[in-house]
Amino acid sequence: MSKNVLEEYALKYALINAVKHDGKARIDAVIKMILSEHPEIKRKGLIRDLVEIVKEKVKEVNELTLEEQLKLLRDRFNIKEIVEKPKETRKDLPPLPGVEEALNKYGKIVTRFAPAPTGALHIGHILRAAIVNYLYAKKYNGEFILRIEDTDPRVIKKVYYDWIIEDLKALGIKWDKLVIISDHFERTYEVAEKLISEGKAYVCTCPAEKFREYKSLKVECPCRKLPLEEHLKRWNMMLEGYYSEGEAVVRLKTSMKDPNPVLRDPPLLRIVESVPHPRTGYKYRMYPLYNFACTVMDHDFKVTHIIRAKEHEHNAAVQEAIYRSLGWDIPIAIQYGLIYLKDVKMHKRHIREGLREGEIKGWDDIRLPTIRALLRRGIHPQAFFRLAIETSITKHDITLSMETLYAINRQIIDPIADRYFYVENPILVKIHNTPKEVVVKAKLHPKKPERGVKVYRFKGETLKVYIAEDDLKLLKQNAIIRLIELFNIKVKSINLEERIVEAEYAGNEILKEIPKIQWVPEGLCLKAFVYKPDGSLGEGLVEYYAQFLKPGQIVQLERYGFAKVERNEGEVIYFIYSHP
Ligand SMILES: [Zn+2]
């Protein structure tokens, strides 16, 4: 390692450190950064050389202006922006059990996420079923399958297929294989026929009511005793369309005396002909039930690990019985607890009802915990990943507060969100006796001067600004208040009826103990609306530079909260409130 290389490192990190700290780099911080990126320097015994070189470079860099430092970083090292790594509490998932065994048997780890197209995905699906399965496949260089469980035409819709794909893509989840069960219905028929011909399944033509009775009495239905030939005949009649919906069901032959009622001859396939399937129309009349389809697909696609929620415990028992009948190896299942969201309704059934009744406007309604709604609100995709890792594989149920998600998201978006002033329910403040000319230069981001500044120039002796109604409580007669980035004012009078405050200029000295509030200049502001997750709509004014905002951009409305720009209509900006 030559002296030139060390000089290059020293210059680069001195610049980075300087830009982060208002243009002044510190020798010890720069050395620490270099050693953490290039530990070989220590091994090669070059520390003493490094210290000397860093001292020199820090001195050089600190003599430059911030603009010059930024230019050098850009031109020489192609670094346009310094993004600091947010703190992480847990970096990785715990190891997966049975990896070696699975690798010996199948050659790779295969996991899957298997949502049904019955609604938009919500945070509960994503945290565990999607992200954890995806990350495990990645961790072991395995395969991740996205499998769409479209087995019941009565509850699925075309648009939900598209949204599953869209939402996962928006989160950055990539799958190696996409499997749609309706492409494999015939394969499930093949497996069913095999089971029937081996006497391990049968065609039951008992009315549903009647069978329920047998089940509760733990007795076998009359069909079960019929000879194998009769069942094969019935099976062919099913295939040919002899039976109508509800008239015949293929059942797995287990034991009607099983202590677990779901295991008493569970159904494998049934007839649905009242509703066309969104992908196959009326082509098929026989549809596999979830557990049967799941077993066949997991087996055929060599899924090695199934990570599932405790609510699927009953299903797991049925699937195991099917695996045993077929003599197939059972994938390794990992049960985890359920995630409940505090004070949030997240069941798809509730959302579907709300939509039909018009109470909810869409699956991306920002009151909902769906992925579409949360992304629309400015929750960063990485926040879901971090939360998934932090809550991964707890056996017990957990109640998650949205605050936890917000706290993680805040760490991610704070460095990328520019700051703007927004005043809700504006109150006019007339400030008298101001200096003849006032120039304000406010940084778009306090820690990132490279983002630029918002400049305002005011002339005249009276300045009119708006403040938020909520800040009126800080204003009393003769109180001194700081308008952030502007100057101090002294309150003279407050007219609540006309929503006007008279005040006068009170110097520019930064005083510690006085309230500091945001403001927007009269005439240099835009109308703004803020949609909030509680369903309410905030209305106010946002500063003039908000005209540059683009839809999708996340900002911090100072002293108000983070928000995502939904639309910029020139005269008015529509925001969606993210969280405090
Ligand atoms: Zn029967």
XYZ file of C-alpha atoms and ligand atoms in Angstrom:
581
model
C 0.000 0.000 0.000
C 1.634 3.189 -1.162
C 1.600 6.622 0.406
C -0.608 7.774 -2.488
C -3.352 5.338 -1.555
C -3.322 6.509 2.058
C -3.464 10.119 0.891
C -6.456 9.330 -1.279
C -8.278 7.682 1.652
C -7.390 10.550 3.941
C -8.689 13.165 1.522
C -11.899 11.303 0.828
C -12.834 10.714 4.464
C -11.699 14.160 5.568
C -14.105 15.600 3.008
C -16.952 13.309 4.052
C -16.420 14.133 7.702
C -16.154 17.851 6.994
C -19.361 17.939 4.962
C -21.198 16.171 7.761
C -19.985 18.700 10.333
C -20.473 22.113 8.748
C -17.173 22.056 6.889
C -14.865 21.060 9.762
C -13.342 17.591 9.766
C -11.866 16.014 12.903
C -8.650 14.023 12.775
C -9.726 11.219 15.131
C -13.082 10.740 13.372
C -11.398 10.543 9.976
C -8.875 7.947 11.181
C -11.642 5.878 12.701
C -13.660 5.924 9.467
C -10.658 4.898 7.370
C -9.721 2.027 9.680
C -13.235 0.660 9.754
C -13.388 0.630 5.932
C -9.790 -0.504 5.436
C -8.743 -2.665 8.378
C -5.744 -3.920 6.391
C -3.939 -0.668 7.224
C -3.696 -1.795 10.823
C -2.509 -5.249 9.852
C 0.195 -3.800 7.671
C 1.444 -1.594 10.524
C 0.786 1.647 8.662
C -1.119 3.438 11.424
C 1.630 5.915 12.188
C 1.898 6.884 8.513
C -1.863 7.192 8.292
C -2.079 9.540 11.289
C 0.484 11.895 9.768
C -1.252 11.939 6.409
C -4.706 12.455 7.924
C -3.440 15.419 9.979
C -2.173 16.999 6.796
C -5.324 16.355 4.757
C -7.717 17.477 7.482
C -5.839 20.765 7.679
C -6.094 21.187 3.899
C -9.765 20.273 3.775
C -10.727 22.538 6.672
C -9.330 25.488 4.784
C -11.806 24.956 1.959
C -15.337 26.325 1.995
C -18.206 23.877 2.290
C -19.058 24.419 -1.390
C -15.508 23.612 -2.399
C -15.524 20.497 -0.242
C -18.762 19.318 -1.837
C -17.468 20.008 -5.323
C -14.292 18.051 -4.633
C -16.265 15.110 -3.248
C -18.429 15.121 -6.333
C -15.718 15.613 -8.938
C -13.020 13.453 -7.502
C -14.898 10.702 -5.679
C -18.262 10.829 -7.428
C -20.057 11.191 -4.072
C -23.143 13.348 -4.448
C -24.793 12.869 -1.145
C -23.780 11.626 2.256
C -26.321 9.189 3.624
C -25.628 8.108 7.150
C -26.423 4.548 8.100
C -29.313 4.437 10.553
C -28.872 2.451 13.728
C -30.032 -1.118 13.621
C -30.854 -3.232 16.595
C -30.909 -6.584 14.899
C -29.268 -7.200 11.585
C -30.130 -10.714 10.612
C -32.643 -13.504 11.042
C -31.889 -16.376 13.403
C -30.565 -19.494 11.629
C -33.121 -21.769 10.022
C -33.406 -25.292 11.442
C -32.769 -28.331 9.266
C -30.721 -26.520 6.643
C -28.109 -29.206 6.227
C -30.680 -31.976 5.955
C -32.636 -30.009 3.340
C -29.502 -29.231 1.350
C -28.538 -32.899 1.283
C -31.984 -33.916 0.153
C -32.924 -31.144 -2.292
C -29.699 -29.306 -3.004
C -31.138 -25.920 -2.054
C -33.384 -24.147 0.410
C -36.779 -23.292 -1.044
C -39.346 -21.071 0.669
C -42.573 -19.564 -0.556
C -45.047 -16.816 0.079
C -48.554 -17.922 -0.825
C -51.143 -15.143 -0.668
C -54.730 -15.528 -1.884
C -55.988 -12.842 -4.302
C -58.820 -11.862 -1.979
C -57.718 -8.307 -1.201
C -54.650 -6.099 -1.009
C -51.730 -7.304 1.113
C -51.478 -5.807 4.585
C -48.626 -5.377 7.005
C -49.465 -8.649 8.766
C -48.907 -10.682 5.581
C -45.782 -8.838 4.679
C -43.821 -8.848 7.915
C -43.758 -12.553 8.393
C -45.036 -14.582 5.492
C -43.497 -12.487 2.717
C -40.341 -10.848 4.065
C -39.170 -13.595 6.402
C -39.582 -16.313 3.773
C -37.891 -14.115 1.188
C -34.973 -13.245 3.444
C -34.412 -16.866 4.422
C -34.233 -17.914 0.767
C -31.704 -15.126 0.203
C -29.719 -15.926 3.322
C -29.079 -19.482 2.108
C -28.798 -18.623 -1.609
C -31.973 -20.574 -2.117
C -35.134 -20.092 -4.091
C -38.114 -17.962 -3.199
C -41.459 -18.804 -4.755
C -44.395 -16.456 -5.003
C -47.458 -18.636 -5.216
C -50.876 -17.172 -5.794
C -53.530 -19.304 -4.095
C -56.496 -18.828 -6.389
C -58.382 -21.984 -5.498
C -61.794 -20.561 -4.627
C -63.376 -18.537 -7.451
C -66.053 -17.252 -5.092
C -63.684 -15.021 -3.112
C -60.962 -13.981 -5.563
C -60.782 -11.073 -8.022
C -58.510 -10.333 -10.962
C -57.254 -6.996 -9.667
C -55.878 -8.565 -6.494
C -53.512 -10.759 -8.493
C -52.006 -7.618 -10.029
C -51.744 -5.885 -6.684
C -49.906 -8.773 -5.049
C -47.251 -8.405 -7.750
C -47.246 -4.607 -7.643
C -47.006 -4.353 -3.868
C -44.222 -6.907 -3.556
C -42.283 -5.143 -6.309
C -42.782 -1.804 -4.573
C -41.242 -3.321 -1.445
C -38.285 -4.696 -3.371
C -39.187 -8.353 -2.834
C -38.045 -10.463 -5.770
C -39.158 -14.008 -6.455
C -37.363 -16.684 -8.431
C -40.569 -18.373 -9.512
C -44.157 -17.280 -9.841
C -46.663 -20.105 -9.448
C -50.371 -19.578 -9.939
C -52.340 -22.531 -8.658
C -55.007 -22.277 -11.359
C -52.300 -23.315 -13.845
C -52.043 -26.585 -11.943
C -55.616 -27.673 -11.264
C -55.207 -30.723 -13.482
C -52.175 -31.804 -11.505
C -54.312 -31.792 -8.355
C -56.858 -34.007 -10.192
C -54.067 -36.423 -11.010
C -53.021 -36.656 -7.362
C -56.644 -37.025 -6.235
C -57.198 -39.879 -8.677
C -54.106 -41.621 -7.368
C -55.384 -41.334 -3.796
C -58.840 -42.639 -4.784
C -57.420 -45.563 -6.735
C -55.297 -46.492 -3.715
C -58.328 -46.343 -1.460
C -56.918 -43.384 0.460
C -59.609 -40.953 -0.644
C -63.243 -41.294 -1.675
C -66.063 -39.378 -3.268
C -68.682 -38.374 -0.747
C -72.123 -37.393 -1.977
C -73.656 -36.747 1.424
C -75.274 -33.314 1.840
C -72.964 -30.966 3.760
C -75.384 -30.783 6.693
C -75.522 -34.547 6.970
C -71.750 -34.918 6.878
C -71.366 -32.370 9.635
C -73.594 -34.531 11.747
C -71.517 -37.656 11.065
C -68.455 -35.665 11.934
C -69.763 -34.523 15.293
C -70.968 -38.072 16.067
C -67.586 -39.463 14.960
C -69.237 -41.973 12.604
C -68.386 -42.809 9.027
C -70.679 -41.681 6.213
C -72.331 -44.391 4.021
C -70.148 -43.466 1.000
C -66.929 -44.424 2.754
C -67.839 -48.119 2.862
C -68.571 -48.372 -0.873
C -66.144 -50.405 -3.003
C -63.198 -48.742 -4.714
C -64.731 -49.201 -8.182
C -67.751 -47.190 -7.113
C -65.527 -44.301 -6.035
C -63.575 -44.349 -9.272
C -66.896 -44.286 -11.109
C -68.095 -41.357 -9.006
C -64.780 -39.588 -9.597
C -65.240 -39.876 -13.355
C -68.802 -38.620 -13.000
C -67.432 -35.636 -11.116
C -64.960 -34.952 -13.899
C -67.659 -35.276 -16.541
C -69.991 -32.856 -14.855
C -72.639 -35.245 -13.595
C -72.741 -33.650 -10.143
C -73.615 -30.044 -9.410
C -72.166 -27.681 -6.813
C -72.552 -29.165 -3.329
C -73.439 -32.646 -4.585
C -70.033 -34.332 -4.390
C -66.763 -33.827 -2.530
C -63.504 -35.772 -2.603
C -62.472 -36.598 0.950
C -59.242 -37.872 2.418
C -59.747 -41.128 4.302
C -58.338 -40.535 7.782
C -60.263 -41.494 10.897
C -63.713 -40.190 11.748
C -62.759 -40.786 15.392
C -59.767 -38.442 15.309
C -59.799 -36.215 18.409
C -59.193 -33.211 16.137
C -62.455 -32.588 14.197
C -60.650 -30.974 11.222
C -58.880 -34.289 10.670
C -62.100 -36.289 10.292
C -62.058 -37.073 6.557
C -61.212 -33.536 5.415
C -62.322 -32.476 1.908
C -59.721 -32.285 -0.879
C -61.710 -31.105 -3.896
C -65.174 -29.674 -4.400
C -67.394 -28.435 -7.184
C -67.956 -24.729 -7.796
C -69.907 -23.847 -10.904
C -71.884 -20.791 -9.841
C -68.970 -18.376 -10.300
C -66.504 -18.190 -13.199
C -62.859 -18.241 -12.196
C -61.087 -14.941 -13.031
C -58.391 -16.770 -15.004
C -60.022 -19.957 -16.237
C -63.668 -18.933 -16.526
C -65.949 -21.979 -16.609
C -63.213 -24.316 -17.847
C -62.950 -26.155 -14.523
C -65.753 -27.152 -12.225
C -63.704 -28.965 -9.644
C -61.451 -26.908 -7.438
C -58.885 -28.186 -4.957
C -59.313 -26.955 -1.416
C -56.567 -24.807 0.009
C -54.847 -27.550 2.024
C -54.794 -30.012 -0.825
C -53.521 -27.520 -3.395
C -50.930 -26.297 -0.927
C -49.593 -29.799 -0.259
C -49.355 -30.727 -3.936
C -47.674 -27.437 -4.865
C -45.211 -27.494 -1.949
C -44.264 -31.025 -2.900
C -44.016 -30.447 -6.646
C -41.937 -27.296 -6.249
C -39.714 -28.888 -3.603
C -40.406 -26.382 -0.840
C -38.049 -27.208 2.020
C -39.239 -24.797 4.700
C -42.641 -23.415 5.510
C -42.714 -20.460 7.835
C -46.252 -19.898 8.898
C -48.471 -18.268 11.457
C -50.085 -20.091 14.329
C -53.532 -19.475 12.859
C -52.640 -22.055 10.224
C -52.113 -24.796 12.803
C -55.314 -26.600 11.833
C -54.378 -26.413 8.183
C -50.938 -27.770 8.989
C -52.514 -30.839 10.608
C -54.646 -31.510 7.521
C -51.662 -31.014 5.221
C -49.613 -33.460 7.265
C -52.340 -36.071 6.919
C -52.307 -35.562 3.125
C -48.513 -35.838 3.026
C -48.651 -39.090 4.980
C -51.298 -40.585 2.677
C -49.153 -39.765 -0.324
C -45.965 -40.989 1.314
C -44.290 -37.649 0.627
C -41.658 -35.947 2.787
C -43.086 -33.156 4.901
C -41.283 -29.787 4.596
C -39.875 -28.330 7.798
C -42.492 -26.057 9.293
C -41.725 -23.149 11.583
C -44.641 -21.726 13.511
C -44.586 -18.174 14.656
C -46.945 -16.069 16.691
C -49.493 -13.720 15.227
C -49.002 -10.010 14.882
C -51.848 -7.871 16.064
C -51.899 -4.197 15.356
C -52.965 -1.996 18.210
C -56.246 -0.191 17.440
C -56.151 -1.135 13.761
C -58.623 -3.321 11.950
C -56.689 -5.293 9.446
C -58.787 -8.245 8.510
C -59.504 -8.279 4.790
C -63.118 -9.158 5.519
C -63.662 -5.877 7.397
C -62.056 -3.909 4.591
C -64.174 -5.594 1.914
C -67.298 -4.754 3.906
C -66.221 -1.154 4.403
C -65.594 -0.796 0.681
C -68.981 -2.149 -0.279
C -70.661 0.167 2.188
C -68.703 3.146 0.874
C -67.154 3.830 4.251
C -63.690 3.012 2.880
C -62.696 4.587 -0.417
C -60.082 2.108 -1.571
C -57.546 -0.440 -0.429
C -55.045 2.422 -0.333
C -57.244 4.449 2.034
C -54.647 5.888 4.401
C -56.586 4.742 7.451
C -55.791 1.138 6.521
C -52.716 -0.949 7.352
C -52.448 -2.243 3.785
C -49.086 -2.038 2.052
C -50.568 0.280 -0.586
C -51.840 2.649 2.072
C -48.640 2.602 4.119
C -46.434 3.183 1.071
C -48.752 5.978 0.012
C -48.214 7.513 3.414
C -44.456 7.501 3.080
C -43.480 4.396 4.994
C -40.185 3.424 3.375
C -39.927 -0.171 2.046
C -36.841 -0.695 4.207
C -38.901 0.007 7.328
C -40.953 -3.145 6.716
C -37.790 -5.198 6.333
C -36.292 -3.882 9.520
C -39.463 -4.436 11.478
C -39.767 -7.962 10.043
C -36.260 -8.820 11.199
C -36.820 -7.320 14.619
C -40.032 -9.247 15.200
C -38.933 -12.372 13.371
C -39.845 -15.799 14.603
C -41.297 -15.100 17.974
C -43.408 -18.065 18.975
C -45.810 -15.970 20.981
C -48.319 -13.515 19.564
C -47.282 -9.895 19.623
C -49.260 -6.722 19.577
C -47.485 -4.199 17.494
C -48.047 -0.532 17.866
C -47.839 1.557 14.722
C -45.444 3.747 16.719
C -42.819 1.029 16.393
C -43.090 1.155 12.617
C -43.006 4.956 12.719
C -39.894 4.985 14.888
C -38.051 2.760 12.441
C -39.318 4.742 9.486
C -38.239 8.012 11.065
C -34.637 6.800 11.195
C -34.791 5.983 7.499
C -36.566 9.067 6.172
C -35.120 11.751 8.417
C -31.886 11.960 6.377
C -33.780 12.122 3.082
C -36.675 14.423 3.978
C -36.209 18.113 3.219
C -37.747 20.574 5.642
C -40.620 22.913 4.859
C -42.748 25.271 6.888
C -46.468 24.551 6.957
C -49.024 26.381 9.067
C -52.411 24.816 9.651
C -55.443 27.079 10.098
C -53.286 30.162 9.526
C -53.326 33.269 11.701
C -51.941 36.509 10.253
C -49.132 38.216 12.176
C -48.267 41.819 11.299
C -44.756 42.593 12.416
C -43.917 46.291 12.643
C -40.568 48.113 12.744
C -38.630 45.419 10.962
C -35.224 46.213 9.442
C -35.569 47.699 5.920
C -34.262 44.601 4.258
C -34.284 41.091 5.664
C -32.722 38.132 3.865
C -33.515 34.619 5.073
C -31.428 31.635 4.019
C -32.858 28.452 5.415
C -31.288 25.094 4.678
C -33.542 22.506 3.076
C -31.979 19.982 5.440
C -30.142 21.089 8.585
C -27.523 18.353 8.317
C -27.163 18.367 4.567
C -26.141 21.757 3.254
C -25.553 20.204 -0.163
C -29.335 20.036 -0.608
C -29.445 23.803 -0.927
C -31.199 26.699 0.734
C -34.517 28.479 0.588
C -33.906 32.195 0.218
C -36.408 34.924 1.017
C -35.812 38.656 0.736
C -38.214 41.025 2.436
C -38.284 44.807 2.091
C -40.245 47.452 3.927
C -40.912 48.121 7.564
C -43.885 45.851 8.094
C -43.713 42.143 7.415
C -46.815 39.983 7.280
C -46.490 36.293 7.982
C -48.841 33.461 8.869
C -48.433 31.155 11.845
C -50.357 28.030 12.820
C -53.461 28.458 14.952
C -52.128 25.776 17.234
C -49.218 28.056 18.190
C -51.556 30.774 19.482
C -51.273 29.138 22.888
C -47.625 30.230 22.980
C -48.529 33.851 22.270
C -49.351 36.204 25.087
C -49.203 39.944 25.185
C -45.571 41.114 25.408
C -44.298 37.586 24.912
C -41.104 37.253 22.865
C -41.290 34.546 20.213
C -38.722 33.395 17.671
C -39.867 32.893 14.116
C -37.461 30.127 13.118
C -34.723 31.293 10.699
C -36.169 34.847 10.741
C -35.989 36.914 13.910
C -37.699 37.485 17.247
C -41.005 39.259 17.622
C -42.771 40.799 20.570
C -46.531 40.246 20.697
C -48.557 43.432 21.059
C -52.158 42.269 20.661
C -54.166 39.244 19.617
C -57.508 39.563 17.860
C -59.008 36.088 17.847
C -62.127 37.099 15.966
C -60.263 38.520 13.007
C -57.404 36.033 13.430
C -54.797 38.797 13.461
C -51.820 39.256 15.766
C -50.012 42.590 15.971
C -46.352 42.315 16.868
C -43.079 44.141 16.552
C -39.551 43.285 15.644
C -37.586 42.214 18.729
C -34.042 41.651 17.478
C -32.235 38.703 15.997
C -30.385 37.337 18.985
C -30.965 33.601 19.509
C -32.503 33.366 22.972
C -32.687 29.984 24.645
C -35.842 30.140 26.653
C -38.323 31.483 24.131
C -40.736 29.483 21.970
C -39.626 28.924 18.398
C -42.318 28.528 15.763
C -42.597 28.087 12.006
C -44.205 30.676 9.746
C -44.877 31.391 6.099
C -44.673 34.825 4.473
C -47.915 36.341 3.239
C -47.961 36.352 -0.560
C -45.115 33.857 -0.722
C -46.963 30.694 0.095
C -49.149 28.023 -1.434
C -52.360 26.476 -0.288
C -51.887 23.020 1.232
C -54.080 20.132 2.277
C -52.897 17.310 4.507
C -54.790 14.003 4.548
C -54.356 12.340 7.916
C -54.609 8.659 8.873
C -57.373 9.430 11.369
C -59.527 10.367 8.392
C -59.400 14.123 8.929
C -58.135 16.720 6.492
C -55.804 19.517 7.520
C -55.869 22.801 5.626
C -53.274 25.516 5.665
C -50.413 27.242 3.902
C -47.018 25.904 2.946
C -43.996 28.008 2.101
C -43.334 29.134 -1.470
C -40.479 26.731 -2.153
C -42.885 23.802 -1.835
C -43.680 24.552 -5.486
C -40.605 22.466 -6.354
C -41.943 19.337 -4.677
C -42.628 16.269 -6.752
C -45.318 13.659 -6.140
C -43.919 10.851 -4.028
C -41.368 13.065 -2.305
C -41.189 12.735 1.466
C -40.722 15.918 3.463
C -40.719 17.025 7.035
C -43.223 19.751 7.736
C -41.382 21.332 10.621
C -42.941 21.009 14.054
C -45.798 19.134 12.397
C -44.585 15.783 11.095
C -43.392 13.838 8.094
C -45.570 13.879 5.012
C -45.542 12.555 1.488
C -46.430 14.717 -1.475
C -49.467 13.231 -3.182
C -50.006 15.923 -5.814
C -48.501 19.249 -6.763
C -51.146 21.342 -8.499
C -49.091 24.523 -8.658
C -51.432 26.648 -6.559
C -52.057 23.922 -4.045
C -50.047 21.003 -2.726
C -51.714 17.842 -1.405
C -49.814 15.996 1.291
C -50.433 12.737 3.064
C -49.411 12.730 6.687
C -46.912 9.976 7.490
C -46.311 10.224 11.222
C -44.798 12.611 13.766
Zn -70.674 -39.391 2.237
